[in-house]
mmCIF file of C-alpha atoms in Angstrom:
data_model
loop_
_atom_site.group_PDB
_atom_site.id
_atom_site.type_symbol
_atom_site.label_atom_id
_atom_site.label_comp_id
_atom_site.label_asym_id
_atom_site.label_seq_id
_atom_site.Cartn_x
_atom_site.Cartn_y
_atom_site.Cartn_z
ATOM 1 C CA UNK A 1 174.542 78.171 174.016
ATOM 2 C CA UNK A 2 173.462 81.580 171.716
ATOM 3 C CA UNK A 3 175.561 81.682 168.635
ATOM 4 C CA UNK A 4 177.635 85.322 168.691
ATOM 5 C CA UNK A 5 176.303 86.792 165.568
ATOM 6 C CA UNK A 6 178.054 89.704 165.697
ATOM 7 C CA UNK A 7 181.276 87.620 165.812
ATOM 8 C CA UNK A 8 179.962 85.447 162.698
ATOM 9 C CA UNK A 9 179.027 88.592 160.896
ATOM 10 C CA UNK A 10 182.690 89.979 161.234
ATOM 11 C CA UNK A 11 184.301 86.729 160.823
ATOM 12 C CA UNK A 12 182.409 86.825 157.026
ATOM 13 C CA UNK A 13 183.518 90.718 156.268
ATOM 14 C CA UNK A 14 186.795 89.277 156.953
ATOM 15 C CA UNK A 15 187.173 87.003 154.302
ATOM 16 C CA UNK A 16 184.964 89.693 151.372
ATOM 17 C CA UNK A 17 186.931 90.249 148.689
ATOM 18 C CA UNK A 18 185.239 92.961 145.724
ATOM 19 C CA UNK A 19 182.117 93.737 145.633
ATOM 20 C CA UNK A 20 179.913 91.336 146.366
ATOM 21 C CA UNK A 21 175.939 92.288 145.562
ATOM 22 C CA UNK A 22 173.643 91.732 148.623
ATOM 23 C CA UNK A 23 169.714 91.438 148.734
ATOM 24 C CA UNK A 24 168.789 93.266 151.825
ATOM 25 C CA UNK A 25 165.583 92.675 153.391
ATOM 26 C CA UNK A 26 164.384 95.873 154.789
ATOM 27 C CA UNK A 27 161.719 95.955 157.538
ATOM 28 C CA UNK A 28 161.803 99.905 157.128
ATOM 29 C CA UNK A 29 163.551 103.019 156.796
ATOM 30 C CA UNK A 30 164.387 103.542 160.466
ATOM 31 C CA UNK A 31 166.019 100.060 160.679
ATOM 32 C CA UNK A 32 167.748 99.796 157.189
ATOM 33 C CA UNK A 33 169.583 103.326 157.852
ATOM 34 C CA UNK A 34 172.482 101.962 160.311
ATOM 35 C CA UNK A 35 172.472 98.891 158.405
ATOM 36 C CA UNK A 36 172.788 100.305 154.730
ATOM 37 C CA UNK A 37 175.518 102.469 156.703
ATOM 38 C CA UNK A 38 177.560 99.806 157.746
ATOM 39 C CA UNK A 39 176.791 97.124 154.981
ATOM 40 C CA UNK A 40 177.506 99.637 152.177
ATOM 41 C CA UNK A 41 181.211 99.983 153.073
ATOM 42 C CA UNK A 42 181.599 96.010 152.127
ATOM 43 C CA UNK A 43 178.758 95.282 149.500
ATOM 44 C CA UNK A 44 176.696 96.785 146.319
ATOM 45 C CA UNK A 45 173.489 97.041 147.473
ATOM 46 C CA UNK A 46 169.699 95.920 146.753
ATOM 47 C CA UNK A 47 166.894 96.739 149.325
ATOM 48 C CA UNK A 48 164.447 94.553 148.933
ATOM 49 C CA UNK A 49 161.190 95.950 150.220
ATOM 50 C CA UNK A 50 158.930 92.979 150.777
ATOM 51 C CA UNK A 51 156.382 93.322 154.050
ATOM 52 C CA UNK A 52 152.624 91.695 153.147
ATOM 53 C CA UNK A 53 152.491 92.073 156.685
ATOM 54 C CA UNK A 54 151.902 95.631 156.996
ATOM 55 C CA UNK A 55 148.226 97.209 157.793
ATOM 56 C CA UNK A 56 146.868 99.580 156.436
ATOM 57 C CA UNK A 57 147.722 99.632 152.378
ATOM 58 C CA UNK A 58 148.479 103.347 153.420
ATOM 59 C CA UNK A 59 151.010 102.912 156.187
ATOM 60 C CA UNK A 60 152.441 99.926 153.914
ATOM 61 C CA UNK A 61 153.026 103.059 150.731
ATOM 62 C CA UNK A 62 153.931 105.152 153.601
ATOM 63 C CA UNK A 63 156.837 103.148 154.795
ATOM 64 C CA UNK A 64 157.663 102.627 150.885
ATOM 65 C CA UNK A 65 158.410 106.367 150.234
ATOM 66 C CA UNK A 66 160.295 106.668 153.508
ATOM 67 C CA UNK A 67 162.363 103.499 152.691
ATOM 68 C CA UNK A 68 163.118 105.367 148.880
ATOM 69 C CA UNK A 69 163.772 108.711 150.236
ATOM 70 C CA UNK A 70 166.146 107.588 152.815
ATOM 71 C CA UNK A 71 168.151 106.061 149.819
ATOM 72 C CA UNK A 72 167.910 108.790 147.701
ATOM 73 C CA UNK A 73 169.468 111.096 150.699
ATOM 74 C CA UNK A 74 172.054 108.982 152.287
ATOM 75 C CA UNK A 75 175.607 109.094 151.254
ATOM 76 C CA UNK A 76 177.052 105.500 150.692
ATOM 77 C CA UNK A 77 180.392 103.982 149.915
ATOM 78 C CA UNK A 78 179.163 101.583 147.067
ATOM 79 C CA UNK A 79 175.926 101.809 144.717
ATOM 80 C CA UNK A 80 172.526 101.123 146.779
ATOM 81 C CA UNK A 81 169.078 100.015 144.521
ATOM 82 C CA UNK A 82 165.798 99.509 145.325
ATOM 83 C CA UNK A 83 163.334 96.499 144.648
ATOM 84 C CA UNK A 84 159.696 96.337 145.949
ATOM 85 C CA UNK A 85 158.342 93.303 146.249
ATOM 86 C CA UNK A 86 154.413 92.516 145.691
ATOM 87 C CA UNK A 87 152.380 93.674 147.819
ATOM 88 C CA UNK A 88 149.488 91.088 148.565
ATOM 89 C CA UNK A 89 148.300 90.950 152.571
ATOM 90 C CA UNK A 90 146.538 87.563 151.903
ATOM 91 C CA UNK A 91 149.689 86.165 152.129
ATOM 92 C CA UNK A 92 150.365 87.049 155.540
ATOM 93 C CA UNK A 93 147.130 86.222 156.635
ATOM 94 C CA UNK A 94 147.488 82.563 155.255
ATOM 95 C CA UNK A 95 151.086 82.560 156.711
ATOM 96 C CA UNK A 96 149.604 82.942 160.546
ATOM 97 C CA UNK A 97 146.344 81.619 160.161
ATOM 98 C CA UNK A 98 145.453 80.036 163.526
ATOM 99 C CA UNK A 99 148.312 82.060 165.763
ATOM 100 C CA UNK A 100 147.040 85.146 164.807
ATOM 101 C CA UNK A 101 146.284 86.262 168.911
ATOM 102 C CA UNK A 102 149.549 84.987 170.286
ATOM 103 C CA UNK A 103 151.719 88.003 171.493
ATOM 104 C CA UNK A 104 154.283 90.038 169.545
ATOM 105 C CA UNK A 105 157.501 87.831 169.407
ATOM 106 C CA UNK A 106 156.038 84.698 169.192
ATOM 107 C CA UNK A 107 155.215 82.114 167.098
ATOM 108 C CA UNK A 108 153.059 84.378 164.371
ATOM 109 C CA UNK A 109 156.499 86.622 164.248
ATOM 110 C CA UNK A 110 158.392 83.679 163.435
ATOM 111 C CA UNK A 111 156.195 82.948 160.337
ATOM 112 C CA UNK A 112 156.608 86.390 159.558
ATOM 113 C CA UNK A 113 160.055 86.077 159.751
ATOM 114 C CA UNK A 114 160.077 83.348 157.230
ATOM 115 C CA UNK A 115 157.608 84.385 154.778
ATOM 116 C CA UNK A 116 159.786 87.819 154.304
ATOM 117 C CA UNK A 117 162.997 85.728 154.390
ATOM 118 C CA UNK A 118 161.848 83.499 152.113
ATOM 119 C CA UNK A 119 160.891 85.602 149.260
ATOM 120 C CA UNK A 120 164.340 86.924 149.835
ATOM 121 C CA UNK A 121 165.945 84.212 148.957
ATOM 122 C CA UNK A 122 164.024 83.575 146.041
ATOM 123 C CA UNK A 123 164.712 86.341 144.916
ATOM 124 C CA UNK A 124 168.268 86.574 145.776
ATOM 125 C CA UNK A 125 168.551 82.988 143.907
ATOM 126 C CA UNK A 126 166.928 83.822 140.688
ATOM 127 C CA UNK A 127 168.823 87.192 139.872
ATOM 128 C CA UNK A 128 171.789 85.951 141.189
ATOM 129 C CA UNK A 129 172.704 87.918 144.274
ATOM 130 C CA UNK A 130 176.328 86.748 145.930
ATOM 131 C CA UNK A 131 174.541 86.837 149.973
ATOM 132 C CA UNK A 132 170.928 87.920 151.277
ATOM 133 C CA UNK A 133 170.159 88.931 154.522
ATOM 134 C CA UNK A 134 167.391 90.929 156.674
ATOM 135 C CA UNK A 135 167.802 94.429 158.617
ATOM 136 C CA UNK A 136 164.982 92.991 161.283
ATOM 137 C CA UNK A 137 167.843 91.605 163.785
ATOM 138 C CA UNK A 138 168.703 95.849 164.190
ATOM 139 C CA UNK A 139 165.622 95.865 166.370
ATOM 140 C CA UNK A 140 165.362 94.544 170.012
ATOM 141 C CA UNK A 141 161.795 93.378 169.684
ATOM 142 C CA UNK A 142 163.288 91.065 167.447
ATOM 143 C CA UNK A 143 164.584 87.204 168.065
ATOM 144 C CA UNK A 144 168.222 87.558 166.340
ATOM 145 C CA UNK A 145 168.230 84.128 167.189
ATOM 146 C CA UNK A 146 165.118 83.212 165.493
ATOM 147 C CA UNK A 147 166.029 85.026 162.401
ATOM 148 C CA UNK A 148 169.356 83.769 161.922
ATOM 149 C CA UNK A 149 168.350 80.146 161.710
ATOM 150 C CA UNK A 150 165.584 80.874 159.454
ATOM 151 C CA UNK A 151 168.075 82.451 156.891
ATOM 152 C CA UNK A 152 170.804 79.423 157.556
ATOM 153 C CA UNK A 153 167.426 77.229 156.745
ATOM 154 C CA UNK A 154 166.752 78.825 153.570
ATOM 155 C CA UNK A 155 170.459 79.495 152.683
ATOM 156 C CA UNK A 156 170.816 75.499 152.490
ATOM 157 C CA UNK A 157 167.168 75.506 150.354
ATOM 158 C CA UNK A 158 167.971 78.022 147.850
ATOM 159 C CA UNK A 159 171.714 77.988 147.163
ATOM 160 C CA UNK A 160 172.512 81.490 148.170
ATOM 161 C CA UNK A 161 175.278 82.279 151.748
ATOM 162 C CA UNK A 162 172.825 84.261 154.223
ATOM 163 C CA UNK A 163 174.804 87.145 156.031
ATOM 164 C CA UNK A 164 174.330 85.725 159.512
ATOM 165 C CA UNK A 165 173.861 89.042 161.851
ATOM 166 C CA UNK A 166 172.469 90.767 164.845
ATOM 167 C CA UNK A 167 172.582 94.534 164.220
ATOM 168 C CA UNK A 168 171.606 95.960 167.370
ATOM 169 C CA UNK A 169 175.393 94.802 168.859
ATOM 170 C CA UNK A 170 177.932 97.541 168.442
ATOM 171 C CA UNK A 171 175.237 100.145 169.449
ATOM 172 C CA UNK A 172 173.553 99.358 165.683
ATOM 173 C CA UNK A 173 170.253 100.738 167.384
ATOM 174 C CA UNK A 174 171.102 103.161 168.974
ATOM 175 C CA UNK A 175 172.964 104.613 165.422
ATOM 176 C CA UNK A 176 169.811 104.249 164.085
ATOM 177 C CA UNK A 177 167.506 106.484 166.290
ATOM 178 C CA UNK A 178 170.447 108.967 165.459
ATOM 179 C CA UNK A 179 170.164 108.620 161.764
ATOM 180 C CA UNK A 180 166.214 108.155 161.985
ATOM 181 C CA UNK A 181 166.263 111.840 163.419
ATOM 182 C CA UNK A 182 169.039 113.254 160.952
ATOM 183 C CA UNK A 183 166.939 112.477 158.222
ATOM 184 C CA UNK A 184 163.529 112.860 159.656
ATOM 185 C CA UNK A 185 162.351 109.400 159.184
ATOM 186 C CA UNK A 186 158.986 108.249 160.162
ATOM 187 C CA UNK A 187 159.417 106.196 163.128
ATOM 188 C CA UNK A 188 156.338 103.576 163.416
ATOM 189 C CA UNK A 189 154.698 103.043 166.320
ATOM 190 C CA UNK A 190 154.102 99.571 165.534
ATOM 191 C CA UNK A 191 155.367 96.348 163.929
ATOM 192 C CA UNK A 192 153.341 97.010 161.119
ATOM 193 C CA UNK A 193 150.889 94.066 161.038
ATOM 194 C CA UNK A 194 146.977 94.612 162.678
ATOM 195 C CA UNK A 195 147.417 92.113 165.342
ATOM 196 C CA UNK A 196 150.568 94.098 166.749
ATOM 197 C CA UNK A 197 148.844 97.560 166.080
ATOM 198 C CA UNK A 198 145.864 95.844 167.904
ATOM 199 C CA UNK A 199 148.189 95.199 171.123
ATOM 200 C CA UNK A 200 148.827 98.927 171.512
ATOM 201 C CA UNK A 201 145.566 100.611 169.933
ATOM 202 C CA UNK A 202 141.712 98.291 171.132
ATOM 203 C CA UNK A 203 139.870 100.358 168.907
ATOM 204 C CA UNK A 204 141.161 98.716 165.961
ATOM 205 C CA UNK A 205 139.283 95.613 164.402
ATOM 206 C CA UNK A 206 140.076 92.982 161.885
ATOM 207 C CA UNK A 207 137.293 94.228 158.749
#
């Protein structure tokens, strides 16, 4: 039986009390917005901008300055930083070597999933953060399921509670197209990595 994120997610607001400092994984500016929306009215806030996946270098600083301006010109109940992780493709390339042409939402996601998640707990465990967590569950291309069991995984392996979530539920998407189009917010058409770009685009080839 699915676990009810949603419900788990609640069930931890609940019990908050303060403050508490969050490392938030952020895929990109579209999916963060609803989720810095909601998460701001409970937590201080870190976005953590860590994505090795993301081809080209210029669609990767692209999605940066989107990601900083959106935090720059949102209102929020509590103080929200930025972080940017490094930047070093290789990684992800090593991370799905040999599942590289298995479809979008697959097996080479999951790695993705992990590799991201796991440098967020990392870093959520050496500066001391009080919970990390990822806005990727927001989208509906992406296995809430998956994700949540990666970040109970690395939870137990690095010492640091994982905000269990799935932030499409309560029309989280939906909020965020709305959002996406207050602030003008470059909407990808893609993932971000070249083997999902290559599912929609042939023309494009692995250099």
């Amino acid at each position: 039986m699915t676990e009810n994120y949603q419900r788990v997610f609640e069930q931890i607001l609940e019990k908050i009390q303060g403050q508490p400092h969050i490392l938030l994984h952020s895929c990109c500016a579209p999916c963060s917005s609803y989720v810095l929306e909601y998460l701001s009215k409970y937590f201080e806030i870190t976005v953590f901008y860590f994505n090795p996946n993301i081809f080209p270098i210029e669609e990767y600083q692209y999605r940066v300055e989107e990601e900083k301006r959106l935090i720059s010109a949102m209102p929020f109940s509590n103080p929200v930083h930025f972080l940017e992780g490094e930047y070093k493709p290789e990684d992800f390339f090593t991370t799905v070597k040999g599942v590289e042409k298995i479809k979008e939402g697959g097996e080479r996601c999951f790695r993705c999933y992990e590799l991201r998640l796991r440098e967020t707990a990392k870093i959520a465990q050496e500066k001391g953060f009080d919970y990390f967590t990822t806005t990727l569950s927001i989208s509906p291309l992406k296995n809430a399921e998956k994700l949540n069991q990666i970040g109970s995984m690395l939870s137990k392996e690095y010492g640091v509670p994982y905000l269990f979530s799935d932030f499409k539920k309560k029309n989280g998407y939906q909020r965020s197209i709305v959002l996406s189009k207050e602030y003008g917010l470059y909407r990808q058409e893609y993932c971000g990595c070249i083997f999902s770009k290559q599912e929609r685009s042939s023309s494009v080839t692995i250099k």
